[in-house]
C-alpha positions as a Python dict, from the first residue, in 0.01 Angstrom:
ca = {
    (1, 'M'): (0, 0, 0),
    (2, 'V'): (-378, 20, -42),
    (3, 'D'): (-454, -340, -136),
    (4, 'D'): (-806, -280, -268),
    (5, 'A'): (-672, -15, -508),
    (6, 'T'): (-383, -227, -639),
    (7, 'T'): (-375, -396, -980),
    (8, 'P'): (-88, -529, -1196),
    (9, 'T'): (-48, -179, -1343),
    (10, 'D'): (-194, 44, -1070),
    (11, 'L'): (-48, 110, -722),
    (12, 'T'): (-181, 342, -449),
    (13, 'V'): (24, 411, -136),
    (14, 'A'): (-104, 589, 178),
    (15, 'N'): (143, 852, 302),
    (16, 'P'): (195, 946, 671),
    (17, 'D'): (61, 1303, 608),
    (18, 'G'): (-279, 1168, 499),
    (19, 'T'): (-221, 1203, 125),
    (20, 'F'): (-205, 921, -129),
    (21, 'T'): (40, 856, -411),
    (22, 'R'): (-88, 666, -711),
    (23, 'T'): (139, 519, -980),
    (24, 'L'): (13, 378, -1310),
    (25, 'N'): (225, 178, -1555),
    (26, 'T'): (149, 89, -1916),
    (27, 'A'): (266, -272, -1864),
    (28, 'P'): (222, -507, -1568),
    (29, 'V'): (490, -464, -1300),
    (30, 'R'): (337, -679, -1022),
    (31, 'M'): (107, -978, -987),
    (32, 'E'): (-121, -1116, -719),
    (33, 'T'): (-28, -1449, -562),
    (34, 'S'): (-150, -1653, -268),
    (35, 'E'): (99, -1455, -59),
    (36, 'G'): (-20, -1117, -183),
    (37, 'W'): (119, -876, -443),
    (38, 'V'): (474, -945, -564),
    (39, 'D'): (698, -776, -819),
    (40, 'I'): (723, -938, -1160),
    (41, 'S'): (1050, -1114, -1241),
    (42, 'T'): (1124, -1237, -1594),
    (43, 'D'): (1449, -1411, -1491),
    (44, 'L'): (1451, -1768, -1621),
    (45, 'V'): (1490, -2071, -1395),
    (46, 'K'): (1486, -2445, -1455),
    (47, 'T'): (1210, -2648, -1296),
    (48, 'V'): (1037, -2983, -1340),
    (49, 'E'): (682, -3023, -1471),
    (50, 'D'): (520, -3360, -1533),
    (51, 'G'): (859, -3526, -1491),
    (52, 'K'): (1028, -3306, -1755),
    (53, 'T'): (1282, -3030, -1706),
    (54, 'V'): (1154, -2699, -1844),
    (55, 'I'): (1252, -2335, -1819),
    (56, 'K'): (1014, -2070, -1683),
    (57, 'P'): (1023, -1704, -1578),
    (58, 'E'): (1032, -1663, -1201),
    (59, 'Q'): (712, -1457, -1166),
    (60, 'I'): (495, -1321, -1448),
    (61, 'P'): (114, -1302, -1481),
    (62, 'V'): (98, -1539, -1780),
    (63, 'D'): (230, -1896, -1795),
    (64, 'V'): (536, -1910, -2022),
    (65, 'T'): (733, -2233, -2057),
    (66, 'L'): (1050, -2272, -2265),
    (67, 'G'): (1205, -2596, -2383),
    (68, 'A'): (1514, -2711, -2195),
    (69, 'G'): (1665, -2881, -2500),
    (70, 'G'): (1670, -3245, -2603),
    (71, 'S'): (1340, -3218, -2793),
    (72, 'S'): (1170, -2996, -3051),
    (73, 'A'): (971, -2807, -2784),
    (74, 'M'): (1034, -2431, -2808),
    (75, 'A'): (782, -2233, -2607),
    (76, 'T'): (430, -2240, -2470),
    (77, 'I'): (234, -1933, -2362),
    (78, 'D'): (-85, -1980, -2160),
    (79, 'D'): (-296, -1681, -2054),
    (80, 'N'): (-408, -1864, -1735),
    (81, 'E'): (-763, -1836, -1864),
    (82, 'G'): (-756, -2164, -2055),
    (83, 'H'): (-602, -2049, -2386),
    (84, 'S'): (-256, -2144, -2507),
    (85, 'I'): (-15, -2151, -2799),
    (86, 'A'): (267, -2406, -2821),
    (87, 'Q'): (554, -2364, -3066),
    (88, 'S'): (797, -2634, -3175),
    (89, 'W'): (1109, -2641, -3391),
    (90, 'P'): (1051, -2818, -3725),
    (91, 'F'): (1416, -2905, -3793),
    (92, 'G'): (1496, -3162, -3527),
    (93, 'T'): (1604, -3149, -3163),
    (94, 'L'): (1703, -2826, -2992),
    (95, 'P'): (2026, -2813, -2790),
    (96, 'E'): (2034, -2725, -2421),
    (97, 'P'): (2022, -2346, -2399),
    (98, 'V'): (2255, -2103, -2225),
    (99, 'I'): (2048, -1903, -1973),
    (100, 'E'): (2123, -1548, -1867),
    (101, 'A'): (1860, -1339, -1685),
    (102, 'N'): (1543, -1355, -1905),
    (103, 'V'): (1725, -1489, -2214),
    (104, 'A'): (1772, -1850, -2329),
    (105, 'T'): (2013, -1894, -2621),
    (106, 'Y'): (2008, -2217, -2823),
    (107, 'R'): (2334, -2230, -3018),
    (108, 'Q'): (2355, -2346, -3380),
    (109, 'V'): (2001, -2474, -3424),
    (110, 'L'): (2095, -2462, -3792),
    (111, 'P'): (2443, -2401, -3933),
    (112, 'G'): (2520, -2037, -3859),
    (113, 'V'): (2185, -1976, -3683),
    (114, 'D'): (2115, -1927, -3311),
    (115, 'L'): (1767, -1925, -3156),
    (116, 'V'): (1729, -1671, -2875),
    (117, 'Q'): (1412, -1685, -2660),
    (118, 'I'): (1331, -1386, -2440),
    (119, 'A'): (1073, -1383, -2161),
    (120, 'H'): (866, -1066, -2114),
    (121, 'Q'): (600, -956, -1865),
    (122, 'T'): (318, -1068, -2093),
    (123, 'G'): (473, -1324, -2327),
    (124, 'V'): (779, -1447, -2510),
    (125, 'S'): (968, -1353, -2824),
    (126, 'Q'): (1207, -1558, -3034),
    (127, 'V'): (1496, -1401, -3221),
    (128, 'L'): (1676, -1589, -3496),
    (129, 'K'): (2036, -1472, -3522),
    (130, 'I'): (2153, -1544, -3877),
    (131, 'E'): (2530, -1505, -3877),
    (132, 'S'): (2620, -1490, -4246),
    (133, 'A'): (2497, -1473, -4605),
    (134, 'E'): (2587, -1840, -4638),
    (135, 'A'): (2362, -1929, -4343),
    (136, 'A'): (2084, -1716, -4492),
    (137, 'R'): (2094, -1920, -4815),
    (138, 'D'): (2004, -2241, -4629),
    (139, 'P'): (1662, -2346, -4772),
    (140, 'R'): (1536, -2398, -4416),
    (141, 'V'): (1612, -2032, -4339),
    (142, 'V'): (1468, -1909, -4670),
    (143, 'E'): (1145, -2099, -4592),
    (144, 'M'): (1154, -2049, -4214),
    (145, 'R'): (850, -2171, -4024),
    (146, 'L'): (756, -2298, -3679),
    (147, 'Y'): (498, -2558, -3580),
    (148, 'L'): (197, -2422, -3389),
    (149, 'A'): (-53, -2598, -3163),
    (150, 'A'): (-341, -2399, -3014),
    (151, 'G'): (-524, -2493, -2695),
    (152, 'N'): (-891, -2389, -2674),
    (153, 'A'): (-821, -2130, -2943),
    (154, 'T'): (-813, -2084, -3320),
    (155, 'V'): (-509, -1920, -3480),
    (156, 'S'): (-580, -1700, -3780),
    (157, 'E'): (-409, -1438, -3993),
    (158, 'A'): (-484, -1078, -3898),
    (159, 'E'): (-448, -745, -4070),
    (160, 'G'): (-92, -635, -4138),
    (161, 'G'): (61, -981, -4149),
    (162, 'T'): (14, -1062, -3780),
    (163, 'L'): (-143, -1368, -3615),
    (164, 'T'): (-409, -1393, -3345),
    (165, 'A'): (-546, -1675, -3129),
    (166, 'T'): (-920, -1640, -3069),
    (167, 'G'): (-1065, -1821, -2770),
    (168, 'S'): (-1301, -2105, -2865),
    (169, 'D'): (-1509, -2026, -2557),
    (170, 'T'): (-1495, -1646, -2567),
    (171, 'G'): (-1480, -1548, -2934),
    (172, 'Q'): (-1224, -1284, -2833),
    (173, 'V'): (-856, -1248, -2920),
    (174, 'E'): (-680, -1400, -2619),
    (175, 'L'): (-324, -1428, -2753),
    (176, 'H'): (-160, -1211, -3014),
    (177, 'M'): (157, -1229, -3220),
    (178, 'S'): (278, -873, -3268),
    (179, 'G'): (399, -803, -3619),
    (180, 'G'): (745, -936, -3696),
    (181, 'Q'): (1047, -711, -3681),
    (182, 'W'): (1400, -753, -3806),
    (183, 'W'): (1728, -562, -3807),
    (184, 'D'): (2083, -611, -3923),
    (185, 'S'): (2422, -517, -3776),
    (186, 'S'): (2454, -184, -3955),
    (187, 'Q'): (2391, 13, -3634),
    (188, 'P'): (2635, 29, -3339),
    (189, 'G'): (2540, -203, -3055),
    (190, 'A'): (2310, -429, -3256),
    (191, 'S'): (2246, -766, -3093),
    (192, 'A'): (1969, -1020, -3047),
    (193, 'L'): (1831, -800, -2767),
    (194, 'D'): (1877, -457, -2922),
    (195, 'P'): (1871, -318, -3278),
    (196, 'G'): (2136, -67, -3172),
    (197, 'T'): (2121, 306, -3213),
    (198, 'P'): (1886, 460, -3321),
    (199, 'G'): (1664, 170, -3212),
    (200, 'L'): (1469, 130, -3535),
    (201, 'T'): (1361, -206, -3673),
    (202, 'R'): (1196, -300, -4000),
    (203, 'P'): (868, -489, -4027),
    (204, 'F'): (795, -819, -4193),
    (205, 'T'): (480, -1028, -4214),
    (206, 'F'): (365, -1377, -4119),
    (207, 'S'): (119, -1620, -4269),
    (208, 'L'): (-19, -1958, -4175),
    (209, 'G'): (61, -2286, -4346),
    (210, 'Q'): (30, -2662, -4306),
    (211, 'E'): (307, -2920, -4288),
    (212, 'A'): (300, -3283, -4177),
    (213, 'G'): (-55, -3235, -4053),
    (214, 'K'): (46, -2942, -3832),
    (215, 'Q'): (-27, -2572, -3852),
    (216, 'T'): (280, -2359, -3920),
    (217, 'Q'): (378, -2001, -3853),
    (218, 'V'): (547, -1897, -4179),
    (219, 'F'): (804, -1615, -4183),
    (220, 'G'): (802, -1363, -4468),
    (221, 'M'): (1177, -1407, -4521),
    (222, 'E'): (1188, -1302, -4886),
    (223, 'A'): (1144, -932, -4802),
    (224, 'I'): (1428, -957, -4549),
    (225, 'L'): (1681, -1154, -4749),
    (226, 'S'): (1627, -948, -5065),
    (227, 'T'): (1722, -624, -4886),
    (228, 'P'): (2039, -479, -5042),
    (229, 'D'): (2361, -426, -4844),
    (230, 'L'): (2266, -645, -4548),
    (231, 'Q'): (2524, -647, -4272),
    (232, 'Y'): (2540, -975, -4085),
    (233, 'P'): (2445, -1102, -3837),
    (234, 'I'): (2080, -1022, -3900),
    (235, 'Y'): (1810, -1070, -3636),
    (236, 'V'): (1451, -1182, -3700),
    (237, 'D'): (1200, -1147, -3414),
    (238, 'P'): (842, -1282, -3386),
    (239, 'P'): (684, -1222, -3038),
    (240, 'W'): (370, -1382, -2889),
    (241, 'N'): (193, -1212, -2597),
    (242, 'T'): (-138, -1145, -2429),
    (243, 'P'): (-313, -837, -2571),
    (244, 'R'): (-322, -528, -2350),
    (245, 'T'): (-407, -162, -2390),
    (246, 'S'): (-99, 48, -2345),
    (247, 'Y'): (89, 233, -2614),
    (248, 'V'): (148, 308, -2982),
    (249, 'F'): (372, 532, -3187),
    (250, 'V'): (307, 669, -3536),
    (251, 'D'): (564, 738, -3806),
    (252, 'T'): (559, 934, -4132),
    (253, 'A'): (795, 680, -4291),
    (254, 'Y'): (520, 416, -4268),
    (255, 'P'): (207, 633, -4241),
    (256, 'N'): (-48, 349, -4263),
    (257, 'T'): (132, 105, -4031),
    (258, 'S'): (3, 50, -3678),
    (259, 'Y'): (273, -6, -3414),
    (260, 'W'): (12, -91, -3152),
    (261, 'N'): (163, -237, -2834),
    (262, 'G'): (505, -249, -2997),
    (263, 'Q'): (420, -462, -3299),
    (264, 'F'): (687, -442, -3572),
    (265, 'T'): (923, -285, -3315),
    (266, 'D'): (1152, -371, -3025),
    (267, 'Q'): (894, -195, -2800),
    (268, 'T'): (1102, 124, -2796),
    (269, 'M'): (888, 433, -2848),
    (270, 'N'): (1000, 704, -3088),
    (271, 'V'): (945, 1081, -3079),
    (272, 'G'): (1055, 1354, -3317),
    (273, 'Y'): (1266, 1370, -3630),
    (274, 'L'): (1520, 1117, -3757),
    (275, 'P'): (1703, 1206, -4080),
    (276, 'S'): (1742, 944, -4349),
    (277, 'Y'): (2120, 925, -4307),
    (278, 'W'): (2075, 804, -3946),
    (279, 'A'): (1793, 562, -4022),
    (280, 'P'): (1882, 198, -4101),
    (281, 'D'): (1614, 188, -4372),
    (282, 'G'): (1742, 508, -4537),
    (283, 'V'): (1408, 685, -4491),
    (284, 'T'): (1332, 1009, -4304),
    (285, 'H'): (1113, 953, -3996),
    (286, 'L'): (891, 1187, -3794),
    (287, 'A'): (727, 1011, -3500),
    (288, 'R'): (484, 1069, -3213),
    (289, 'S'): (414, 837, -2920),
    (290, 'Y'): (86, 777, -2738),
    (291, 'F'): (49, 609, -2397),
    (292, 'Q'): (-289, 485, -2274),
    (293, 'F'): (-332, 390, -1909),
    (294, 'E'): (-592, 159, -1764),
    (295, 'G'): (-676, 178, -1396),
    (296, 'K'): (-951, 230, -1146),
    (297, 'T'): (-1147, 554, -1174),
    (298, 'F'): (-1005, 848, -982),
    (299, 'D'): (-1210, 970, -685),
    (300, 'A'): (-1383, 1283, -817),
    (301, 'T'): (-1381, 1436, -466),
    (302, 'A'): (-1003, 1400, -424),
    (303, 'N'): (-775, 1703, -440),
    (304, 'L'): (-510, 1639, -705),
    (305, 'I'): (-189, 1787, -564),
    (306, 'N'): (58, 1689, -836),
    (307, 'A'): (85, 1454, -1134),
    (308, 'R'): (383, 1343, -1337),
    (309, 'F'): (442, 1146, -1654),
    (310, 'E'): (793, 1006, -1700),
    (311, 'V'): (966, 834, -1990),
    (312, 'L'): (1328, 729, -2025),
    (313, 'E'): (1519, 877, -2319),
    (314, 'T'): (1797, 642, -2433),
    (315, 'W'): (1920, 792, -2760),
    (316, 'S'): (1896, 1097, -2982),
    (317, 'S'): (2014, 1157, -3338),
    (318, 'S'): (2114, 1516, -3260),
    (319, 'C'): (2300, 1703, -2986),
    (320, 'T'): (2087, 2014, -3043),
    (321, 'P'): (1806, 2051, -2785),
    (322, 'T'): (1463, 2048, -2946),
    (323, 'G'): (1122, 2113, -2793),
    (324, 'V'): (914, 1816, -2678),
    (325, 'A'): (553, 1857, -2561),
    (326, 'S'): (296, 1629, -2397),
    (327, 'W'): (-78, 1637, -2462),
    (328, 'I'): (-398, 1478, -2343),
    (329, 'T'): (-550, 1320, -2653),
    (330, 'G'): (-839, 1112, -2773),
    (331, 'E'): (-828, 733, -2739),
    (332, 'V'): (-579, 523, -2932),
    (333, 'G'): (-617, 168, -3055),
    (334, 'T'): (-513, -93, -3309),
    (335, 'G'): (-604, 138, -3598),
    (336, 'T'): (-392, 433, -3481),
    (337, 'T'): (-139, 530, -3751),
    (338, 'W'): (22, 853, -3872),
    (339, 'N'): (-269, 893, -4112),
    (340, 'N'): (-521, 811, -3838),
    (341, 'Q'): (-422, 994, -3519),
    (342, 'P'): (-645, 1098, -3227),
    (343, 'Q'): (-728, 1461, -3160),
    (344, 'L'): (-484, 1662, -2948),
    (345, 'K'): (-703, 1807, -2671),
    (346, 'V'): (-498, 1976, -2398),
    (347, 'R'): (-128, 2055, -2389),
    (348, 'T'): (2, 1965, -2045),
    (349, 'D'): (374, 2037, -2050),
    (350, 'G'): (683, 2094, -2258),
    (351, 'G'): (1059, 2061, -2229),
    (352, 'M'): (1379, 2024, -2423),
    (353, 'S'): (1540, 1712, -2565),
    (354, 'P'): (1788, 1546, -2610),
    (355, 'R'): (1930, 1455, -2276),
    (356, 'V'): (2132, 1168, -2427),
    (357, 'T'): (2318, 1143, -2758),
    (358, 'A'): (2509, 886, -2955),
    (359, 'R'): (2832, 1044, -2830),
    (360, 'R'): (2711, 1095, -2474),
    (361, 'A'): (2583, 749, -2388),
    (362, 'R'): (2378, 803, -2075),
    (363, 'Q'): (2009, 761, -2003),
    (364, 'E'): (1798, 1036, -1851),
    (365, 'W'): (1438, 1065, -1746),
    (366, 'L'): (1221, 1315, -1926),
    (367, 'G'): (907, 1419, -1744),
    (368, 'S'): (647, 1538, -1658),
    (369, 'I'): (296, 1650, -1723),
    (370, 'F'): (108, 1898, -1504),
    (371, 'S'): (411, 1979, -1286),
    (372, 'P'): (740, 2153, -1370),
    (373, 'P'): (943, 1918, -1590),
    (374, 'R'): (1241, 1736, -1443),
    (375, 'I'): (1469, 1795, -1741),
    (376, 'F'): (1843, 1724, -1735),
    (377, 'C'): (2121, 1895, -1930),
}
């Protein structure tokens, strides 16, 4: 490993034949510690801080702390640059959670409602599992909110019903709540961790309020609970994370919605056509995905031998192979939508998809750009 060329998303390895292999990721996969670079692990472990038992991911580049039960403390995310958001449960004491890998499940925080907290590389998300229509009629669910406390930051409403925390010292957005997403159990495999096939979620918005002298994160539950033909359980997910430049997809079904860095989604990217009869919202979708990599500048004198771009296809609505192409494009950002896409500049490769279907449940890698594609049948 070439240490000077290594970042959380960028890795260069020197090969015995004198060549170098460089790998770039859209999200952090490693972090620098006093012992050098280590792989990120989001697995949750119990530890003690300031005399209190808390739950933390083993190794991620931001400081995420989850409540261990016995109080109203839910989660705190700190960017390790002096900015933090603390969330607490407004309806009493949380029970001790059940921990499995990166997931902490707090059973029956309200009648018929579980709270599921999930640690990620750059933050934490909370999923409310609402088990029945009766549970959904609880006034506390209808008017769902969480208490917020910001450290060295100001929380404000942002475009599209999202929330941001702006650093008091920097004037920049330091923490970001991606737009809310929700799904029901109408699709096979739906759970608190997965909307099921075909992996589509529906957006909802947040606003800010005040209660008992505290700032609140208010859920736009009316749009969810008024949806016809809901199949319970339903899952409601608001994630907080540190902002990063990485990816976005665009969708004809919601042509003016930005899915920047996975907001309003489960962070699954979508490509191609999805007919309305497969879609949980009953709308036809046509989607494209854009990936933007940040890393150190390539050496202009280097001889580029080969380059690959790989994504993992997990589901397809059709068994019929359809062409998929990759392009170098203009820059993408928070304003990228179907109606505001960057220019396609150079086509780099093409192949056939699907490699996995609803009836053939296996995952295959689709690649690459610049080199012959590694496509599987």
